[in-house]
XYZ file of C-alpha atoms in Angstrom:
531
model
C -11.558 3.644 -51.045
C -7.871 3.993 -50.185
C -8.764 5.582 -46.864
C -10.829 2.485 -46.037
C -7.879 0.186 -46.861
C -5.644 2.181 -44.534
C -7.928 1.487 -41.566
C -7.324 -1.465 -39.251
C -9.614 -4.500 -39.360
C -10.834 -3.609 -35.893
C -11.813 -0.096 -37.022
C -13.444 -1.481 -40.203
C -15.576 -3.880 -38.160
C -16.409 -1.161 -35.645
C -17.488 1.189 -38.473
C -19.612 -1.554 -40.103
C -21.362 -2.524 -36.887
C -21.742 1.153 -35.946
C -23.521 1.882 -39.243
C -25.830 -1.106 -38.743
C -26.449 0.000 -35.159
C -27.198 3.579 -36.263
C -29.675 2.311 -38.867
C -31.317 0.136 -36.212
C -31.504 3.164 -33.917
C -33.066 5.234 -36.719
C -35.690 2.530 -37.287
C -36.336 2.358 -33.548
C -36.584 6.153 -33.322
C -39.085 6.309 -36.207
C -41.137 3.496 -34.675
C -41.022 5.065 -31.218
C -41.982 8.475 -32.646
C -44.892 6.897 -34.508
C -46.002 5.122 -31.341
C -45.722 8.351 -29.361
C -47.794 10.207 -31.968
C -50.394 7.432 -31.946
C -50.519 7.511 -28.172
C -50.863 11.301 -28.220
C -53.684 11.101 -30.767
C -55.430 8.405 -28.746
C -55.024 10.526 -25.632
C -56.528 13.519 -27.445
C -59.462 11.367 -28.592
C -59.935 10.137 -25.040
C -59.787 13.686 -23.708
C -62.179 14.959 -26.366
C -64.703 12.179 -25.979
C -64.533 11.648 -22.233
C -63.603 14.975 -20.701
C -64.783 17.704 -23.054
C -67.740 15.812 -24.500
C -68.657 14.620 -21.004
C -68.836 18.185 -19.643
C -70.932 19.406 -22.616
C -73.227 16.374 -22.398
C -73.705 16.886 -18.634
C -74.678 20.513 -19.244
C -77.116 19.560 -22.024
C -78.667 16.759 -19.941
C -79.067 19.035 -16.918
C -80.692 21.845 -18.909
C -82.960 19.329 -20.695
C -84.202 17.986 -17.345
C -84.794 21.525 -16.017
C -86.584 22.667 -19.167
C -88.810 19.565 -19.245
C -89.692 19.870 -15.545
C -90.593 23.544 -15.966
C -92.834 22.642 -18.922
C -94.581 20.014 -16.774
C -94.865 22.518 -13.918
C -97.383 24.472 -16.048
C -99.721 21.547 -15.496
C -98.409 19.882 -12.384
C -97.047 22.036 -9.610
C -95.091 19.064 -8.207
C -92.709 19.258 -11.192
C -91.562 22.634 -9.864
C -89.900 20.863 -6.951
C -88.145 18.483 -9.325
C -86.947 21.457 -11.346
C -85.668 23.043 -8.128
C -83.710 19.857 -7.406
C -82.285 19.650 -10.966
C -81.218 23.337 -11.177
C -78.026 23.065 -8.966
C -76.603 20.167 -11.025
C -77.398 21.932 -14.294
C -75.852 25.210 -13.133
C -72.753 23.376 -11.876
C -72.359 21.533 -15.199
C -72.675 24.799 -17.150
C -70.240 26.549 -14.846
C -67.670 23.700 -15.424
C -67.580 24.425 -19.177
C -64.253 25.959 -20.384
C -64.167 28.870 -22.813
C -60.638 28.252 -24.203
C -61.619 26.444 -27.436
C -65.144 27.852 -28.038
C -65.265 31.155 -26.153
C -68.226 32.603 -28.109
C -70.488 29.559 -27.887
C -69.617 28.679 -24.254
C -70.024 32.353 -23.313
C -73.491 32.420 -24.862
C -74.408 29.200 -23.028
C -73.312 30.576 -19.646
C -74.943 33.983 -20.250
C -78.322 32.539 -21.317
C -78.240 29.940 -18.525
C -77.793 32.701 -15.948
C -80.627 34.710 -17.566
C -82.759 31.542 -17.720
C -82.288 30.935 -13.977
C -82.969 34.623 -13.146
C -86.231 34.621 -15.188
C -87.236 31.396 -13.444
C -86.532 32.811 -10.019
C -87.978 36.282 -10.535
C -91.012 35.592 -12.773
C -91.859 31.987 -13.531
C -91.646 30.504 -10.042
C -93.790 33.184 -8.298
C -96.513 32.837 -10.940
C -96.605 29.045 -10.538
C -96.737 29.334 -6.775
C -99.532 31.905 -7.017
C -101.579 29.626 -9.308
C -101.330 31.908 -12.364
C -100.742 29.171 -14.929
C -101.529 31.385 -17.898
C -98.993 34.020 -16.896
C -96.405 31.352 -16.193
C -97.044 29.796 -19.643
C -96.596 33.197 -21.282
C -93.277 33.734 -19.441
C -92.167 30.213 -20.359
C -92.950 30.608 -24.081
C -91.849 34.220 -24.442
C -88.705 34.334 -22.293
C -87.545 30.884 -21.119
C -87.907 28.966 -24.382
C -85.845 31.430 -26.492
C -83.091 31.238 -23.862
C -83.185 27.448 -23.765
C -83.158 27.337 -27.581
C -79.971 29.430 -27.696
C -78.420 27.229 -24.996
C -79.204 23.965 -26.833
C -78.106 25.329 -30.212
C -74.691 26.321 -28.846
C -74.362 23.034 -26.952
C -75.158 21.131 -30.147
C -72.607 23.206 -32.082
C -69.852 22.504 -29.557
C -70.701 18.782 -29.435
C -70.608 18.480 -33.231
C -67.217 20.217 -33.370
C -65.824 17.911 -30.699
C -67.073 14.871 -32.604
C -65.497 16.193 -35.814
C -62.191 16.699 -33.960
C -62.314 13.127 -32.616
C -62.971 11.840 -36.151
C -59.915 13.810 -37.348
C -57.777 12.196 -34.647
C -59.097 8.789 -35.644
C -58.213 9.498 -39.286
C -54.689 10.375 -38.141
C -54.375 6.994 -36.408
C -55.409 5.202 -39.587
C -52.858 7.115 -41.732
C -50.411 4.520 -43.259
C -47.573 7.054 -43.739
C -45.617 6.169 -40.514
C -45.818 2.474 -41.387
C -44.551 3.160 -44.906
C -41.670 5.263 -43.512
C -40.687 2.500 -41.085
C -40.847 -0.113 -43.857
C -38.705 2.015 -46.211
C -36.111 2.769 -43.526
C -36.011 -0.904 -42.530
C -35.535 -1.988 -46.156
C -32.728 0.544 -46.681
C -31.042 -0.540 -43.441
C -31.369 -4.218 -44.399
C -29.892 -3.648 -47.880
C -27.049 -1.551 -46.493
C -26.338 -4.121 -43.753
C -26.218 -6.939 -46.339
C -23.871 -4.838 -48.489
C -21.563 -4.173 -45.521
C -21.585 -7.863 -44.527
C -20.799 -9.043 -48.093
C -18.134 -6.376 -48.594
C -16.435 -7.121 -45.240
C -16.541 -10.900 -45.838
C -15.173 -10.487 -49.375
C -12.403 -8.181 -48.164
C -11.358 -10.502 -45.325
C -11.554 -13.631 -47.554
C -9.522 -12.002 -50.368
C -6.738 -10.921 -47.987
C -6.683 -14.298 -46.214
C -6.333 -16.138 -49.547
C -3.492 -13.806 -50.519
C -1.671 -14.460 -47.217
C -2.302 -18.243 -47.433
C -0.920 -18.280 -50.990
C 2.371 -16.702 -49.898
C 2.527 -19.046 -46.892
C 2.174 -22.063 -49.237
C 4.932 -20.619 -51.465
C 7.306 -20.409 -48.491
C 6.218 -23.899 -47.352
C 7.229 -25.214 -50.812
C 10.798 -23.907 -50.196
C 10.393 -21.030 -52.650
C 11.886 -17.922 -51.042
C 12.207 -15.898 -54.256
C 8.581 -14.642 -54.450
C 8.152 -11.182 -52.884
C 4.960 -10.469 -50.915
C 3.527 -6.954 -51.351
C 0.923 -5.540 -48.991
C -2.036 -3.673 -50.494
C -3.377 -2.094 -47.296
C -2.180 -0.761 -43.970
C -4.505 -2.752 -41.702
C -3.727 -5.993 -39.852
C -3.743 -7.957 -43.141
C -1.190 -5.544 -44.575
C 0.892 -5.910 -41.414
C 0.588 -9.714 -41.724
C 1.807 -9.592 -45.351
C 4.703 -7.323 -44.315
C 5.545 -9.796 -41.541
C 5.559 -12.694 -44.059
C 7.832 -10.656 -46.320
C 10.265 -9.971 -43.461
C 10.151 -13.663 -42.552
C 10.897 -14.617 -46.196
C 13.819 -12.196 -46.346
C 15.180 -13.426 -43.000
C 14.839 -17.071 -44.063
C 16.516 -16.319 -47.371
C 19.382 -14.519 -45.658
C 19.727 -17.250 -43.027
C 19.703 -20.025 -45.641
C 22.486 -18.265 -47.559
C 24.334 -17.748 -44.302
C 23.868 -21.412 -43.311
C 25.233 -22.527 -46.680
C 28.354 -20.411 -46.231
C 28.751 -21.513 -42.617
C 28.360 -25.134 -43.677
C 31.321 -24.832 -46.041
C 33.399 -23.232 -43.306
C 32.271 -25.910 -40.835
C 33.591 -28.658 -43.111
C 37.007 -27.014 -43.088
C 36.915 -26.436 -39.312
C 35.822 -30.012 -38.593
C 38.781 -31.253 -40.625
C 41.010 -29.164 -38.365
C 39.164 -30.564 -35.336
C 40.020 -34.057 -36.497
C 43.710 -33.161 -36.459
C 43.329 -31.557 -33.022
C 41.568 -34.685 -31.726
C 44.684 -36.703 -32.600
C 46.833 -34.237 -30.658
C 44.386 -34.422 -27.735
C 44.655 -38.199 -27.686
C 48.463 -37.975 -27.379
C 48.214 -35.277 -24.683
C 45.647 -37.363 -22.782
C 48.061 -40.276 -22.522
C 50.812 -37.945 -21.238
C 48.338 -36.458 -18.731
C 47.471 -39.946 -17.506
C 51.130 -40.700 -16.695
C 51.622 -37.370 -14.885
C 48.398 -37.790 -12.935
C 49.571 -41.156 -11.580
C 52.785 -39.495 -10.269
C 50.863 -36.611 -8.654
C 48.418 -39.039 -7.007
C 51.319 -40.891 -5.303
C 52.784 -37.596 -4.034
C 49.349 -36.553 -2.780
C 49.015 -39.752 -0.725
C 52.368 -39.009 0.975
C 51.247 -35.407 1.688
C 48.080 -36.748 3.326
C 50.137 -38.829 5.783
C 52.435 -35.866 6.622
C 49.598 -33.374 7.196
C 47.829 -35.866 9.481
C 50.961 -36.023 11.705
C 51.103 -32.212 11.777
C 47.446 -32.028 12.783
C 47.944 -34.494 15.681
C 51.003 -32.556 16.983
C 49.083 -29.296 16.766
C 46.211 -30.780 18.752
C 48.664 -31.825 21.534
C 50.262 -28.355 21.600
C 46.835 -26.726 21.705
C 45.859 -28.881 24.692
C 49.105 -27.938 26.553
C 48.629 -24.222 25.828
C 45.047 -24.421 27.071
C 46.252 -25.993 30.375
C 48.887 -23.249 30.737
C 46.229 -20.634 30.172
C 44.010 -22.154 32.880
C 46.906 -22.316 35.432
C 47.914 -18.719 34.688
C 44.294 -17.666 35.022
C 44.155 -19.261 38.495
C 47.350 -17.375 39.489
C 45.784 -14.140 38.308
C 42.704 -14.845 40.411
C 44.871 -15.425 43.546
C 46.872 -12.302 42.778
C 43.694 -10.285 42.386
C 42.547 -11.567 45.801
C 45.889 -10.427 47.328
C 45.571 -7.031 45.641
C 42.073 -6.656 47.061
C 43.392 -7.552 50.556
C 46.225 -4.994 50.219
C 43.724 -2.347 49.163
C 41.528 -3.178 52.161
C 44.532 -3.032 54.534
C 45.585 0.275 52.989
C 42.150 1.723 53.635
C 42.235 0.433 57.231
C 45.674 2.003 57.789
C 44.398 5.275 56.357
C 41.505 5.146 58.819
C 43.939 4.489 61.717
C 46.121 7.415 60.574
C 43.081 9.677 60.549
C 42.220 8.542 64.105
C 45.819 9.263 65.289
C 45.610 12.696 63.695
C 42.373 13.260 65.589
C 44.155 12.140 68.782
C 46.929 14.689 68.127
C 44.311 17.381 67.666
C 42.602 16.370 70.922
C 45.932 16.418 72.772
C 46.586 19.894 71.389
C 43.205 21.025 72.702
C 44.035 19.424 76.115
C 47.377 21.283 76.112
C 45.582 24.525 75.474
C 43.160 23.828 78.320
C 46.065 22.943 80.632
C 47.801 26.207 79.748
C 44.601 28.037 80.597
C 44.429 26.253 83.960
C 48.134 27.118 84.571
C 47.394 30.771 83.920
C 44.428 30.636 86.306
C 46.595 28.968 89.018
C 49.295 31.633 88.699
C 46.738 34.404 88.941
C 45.119 32.646 91.922
C 48.540 32.365 93.634
C 49.152 36.067 92.980
C 45.742 36.959 94.384
C 46.357 34.741 97.451
C 49.709 36.510 98.057
C 48.006 39.879 97.845
C 45.311 38.651 100.216
C 47.941 37.491 102.748
C 49.625 40.875 102.578
C 46.322 42.625 103.165
C 45.541 40.217 106.039
C 48.881 40.979 107.665
C 48.117 44.658 107.469
C 44.771 44.012 109.099
C 46.479 42.418 112.078
C 44.416 40.311 114.363
C 41.253 40.969 112.386
C 42.713 39.576 109.200
C 44.225 36.428 110.657
C 41.377 34.196 109.606
C 41.453 35.621 106.107
C 45.262 35.045 106.067
C 44.700 31.366 106.810
C 42.288 31.126 103.889
C 44.753 32.970 101.673
C 47.491 30.499 102.602
C 45.227 27.593 101.755
C 44.310 29.141 98.426
C 47.962 29.773 97.585
C 48.854 26.194 98.560
C 46.000 24.929 96.319
C 47.188 27.147 93.441
C 50.711 25.811 93.899
C 49.515 22.197 93.682
C 47.341 23.026 90.704
C 50.337 24.553 88.934
C 52.432 21.452 89.590
C 49.623 19.194 88.335
C 49.194 21.230 85.164
C 52.927 21.056 84.530
C 52.817 17.273 84.877
C 49.759 17.105 82.576
C 51.530 19.354 80.094
C 54.492 17.006 80.064
C 52.254 13.987 79.549
C 50.298 15.753 76.749
C 53.532 16.684 75.001
C 54.674 13.060 75.273
C 51.315 11.899 73.813
C 51.560 14.456 71.007
C 55.083 13.360 70.142
C 54.057 9.686 70.168
C 50.917 10.448 68.101
C 52.947 12.401 65.543
C 55.462 9.569 65.323
C 52.608 7.040 64.927
C 50.945 9.224 62.271
C 54.181 9.510 60.297
C 54.743 5.756 60.620
C 51.190 5.007 59.415
C 51.581 7.418 56.510
C 54.802 5.677 55.519
C 52.969 2.346 55.828
C 50.146 3.653 53.607
C 52.667 4.799 50.984
C 54.401 1.421 51.101
C 51.054 -0.376 50.773
C 50.132 1.806 47.765
C 53.476 1.042 46.122
C 52.952 -2.649 46.869
C 49.419 -2.507 45.393
C 50.751 -0.737 42.274
C 53.496 -3.310 41.882
C 51.009 -6.135 42.410
C 48.621 -4.533 39.875
C 51.483 -4.395 37.369
C 52.156 -8.053 38.051
C 48.455 -8.809 37.423
C 48.573 -6.901 34.104
C 51.694 -8.869 33.158
C 49.912 -12.135 33.957
C 46.900 -10.984 31.890
C 49.229 -10.283 28.966
C 50.712 -13.747 29.471
C 47.180 -15.241 29.405
C 46.336 -13.238 26.273
C 49.570 -14.379 24.629
C 48.900 -17.997 25.618
C 45.345 -17.695 24.253
C 46.680 -16.237 21.002
C 49.192 -19.070 20.790
C 46.401 -21.543 21.530
C 44.236 -19.944 18.818
C 47.082 -20.010 16.307
C 47.877 -23.627 17.145
C 44.168 -24.482 16.811
C 44.079 -22.601 13.512
C 47.176 -24.483 12.365
C 45.570 -27.768 13.435
C 42.364 -26.838 11.572
C 44.384 -25.789 8.541
C 46.339 -29.029 8.747
C 43.088 -30.995 8.886
C 41.722 -28.984 5.965
C 45.007 -29.507 4.145
C 44.689 -33.219 4.843
C 41.149 -33.184 3.466
C 42.210 -31.070 0.482
C 45.216 -33.295 -0.185
C 43.023 -36.387 0.062
C 40.577 -34.714 -2.309
C 43.472 -33.836 -4.626
C 44.557 -37.466 -4.539
C 41.016 -38.564 -5.314
C 40.742 -35.928 -8.050
C 44.052 -37.022 -9.526
C 42.758 -40.548 -9.636
C 39.652 -39.197 -11.322
C 41.883 -37.189 -13.677
C 43.744 -40.369 -14.491
C 40.475 -42.086 -15.264
C 39.300 -39.002 -17.170
C 42.547 -38.901 -19.137
C 42.030 -42.503 -20.099
C 38.450 -41.727 -21.041
C 39.626 -38.600 -22.903
C 41.992 -40.656 -24.997
C 39.127 -42.995 -25.836
C 36.796 -40.042 -26.509
C 39.390 -38.396 -28.741
C 39.439 -41.544 -30.828
C 35.657 -41.553 -30.926
C 35.683 -37.810 -31.742
C 37.767 -38.476 -34.808
C 35.134 -40.934 -35.986
C 32.395 -38.436 -35.073
C 34.119 -35.739 -37.113
C 33.944 -37.940 -40.170
C 30.228 -38.397 -39.551
C 29.762 -34.620 -39.073
C 31.460 -33.948 -42.407
C 29.052 -36.343 -44.068
C 26.065 -34.668 -42.322
C 27.190 -31.214 -43.477
C 27.299 -32.493 -47.011
C 23.709 -33.668 -46.574
C 22.837 -30.162 -45.276
C 24.328 -28.652 -48.424
C 22.160 -30.949 -50.511
C 19.058 -29.937 -48.487
C 19.854 -26.222 -48.856
C 20.164 -26.750 -52.596
C 16.436 -27.561 -52.688
C 15.545 -24.004 -51.576
C 14.943 -21.477 -54.337
C 16.744 -18.363 -53.140
């Protein structure tokens, strides 16, 4: 059983309930199997009595009706019609018989039924219709009756066997063996379940009493009794836990006893230190009063510094605003200089264009001068040719003189225009050079002015930095004032605390005496434990 003790309580319970469940399943399986067998037997009885017996009974009834009607037909011809009507049902019932269980008997029934119907059709019916009753009676007794006898004997045999089979099924249903098996299995399962329940309850109760006993031992301040576990399940773990708790308590109690002795010695030292603290607290009180007075004076001084810094910050802010306005005016002047420079550059470009135009005019005038000289030369040649022509060329000579005079005036005019163009070119060149010099001067002035603007921006930046530093100093002075005031307040609190500390040190000395007495009581209480 050691393997069972090593299992956990959970596994033990699971195994117990699993066994009970398996037994219940076995009982259920046996009962279900018995019910299934009973149902199968009942179904076989139903099939035998209703289906098989029904088919055989239908065949026997049909052949009985046919045979009786044919017997009556020997005396009453009307019965022949009734036999004709009964034959299809009888033949159908015989044909529905199955040869699986009784192949010999059912085969004989079907064979003789077919022969019976053939004899009726070929011999018996024609004789009846022809009025030969004696011949029909001979055929009936000699051929039809033996066939019907064989048919009824085999039908009776099959019916008796089916009834015997149904009785066997009924005997099976009344067999008490399944009930006995179920009762035995149920009794075994019940006994085993009771055994498992009693064993589990006894095991759990025994382990609980063992654990409770050790718990009561520890509760009675006896830490010398060792607890030994007898299993590895949860109860064994619980006993091991109690044992570790006992060992820890025992060790801690010993440790507390030793620490208590040391605490008595240390508290005695604390009492001496408390006296020193009381003396130091009085000295601290006197020094704190001196520091508080100095702190009040520092508060007044830092407040004056903060006010002066606020005034300086306001002045530096005004200076920054004035300088900023000067920079704005200077930037406007620089923009005007740049605009004037651009305008002068445009004028210089126009003068240069004028010089170019005057050069083109000079070239045109030179061309006209060349044309005038050539015209004058041609007019002179024409006059010479006219003189050679004599009287005939006089009119042409007059025209030549006029042309030469016109060429001479044109040459003079072009010379005057050339002089004027040269004067314009010289003036335009001088104006262009003057404008270029003006543009250079304006650029230098703009550069100088831009440098002045940068200088003013640096001045503004410097003033802003100074303003920020002054503001920072003012803020720091205010914070210093607040801190100094807080220091003064804290020093007053320290003074009060020092006074309270001196009082507390005196009280601590009294408390130490009480602590020593309490530790002695602890030693007495620890002495009650059995370690």
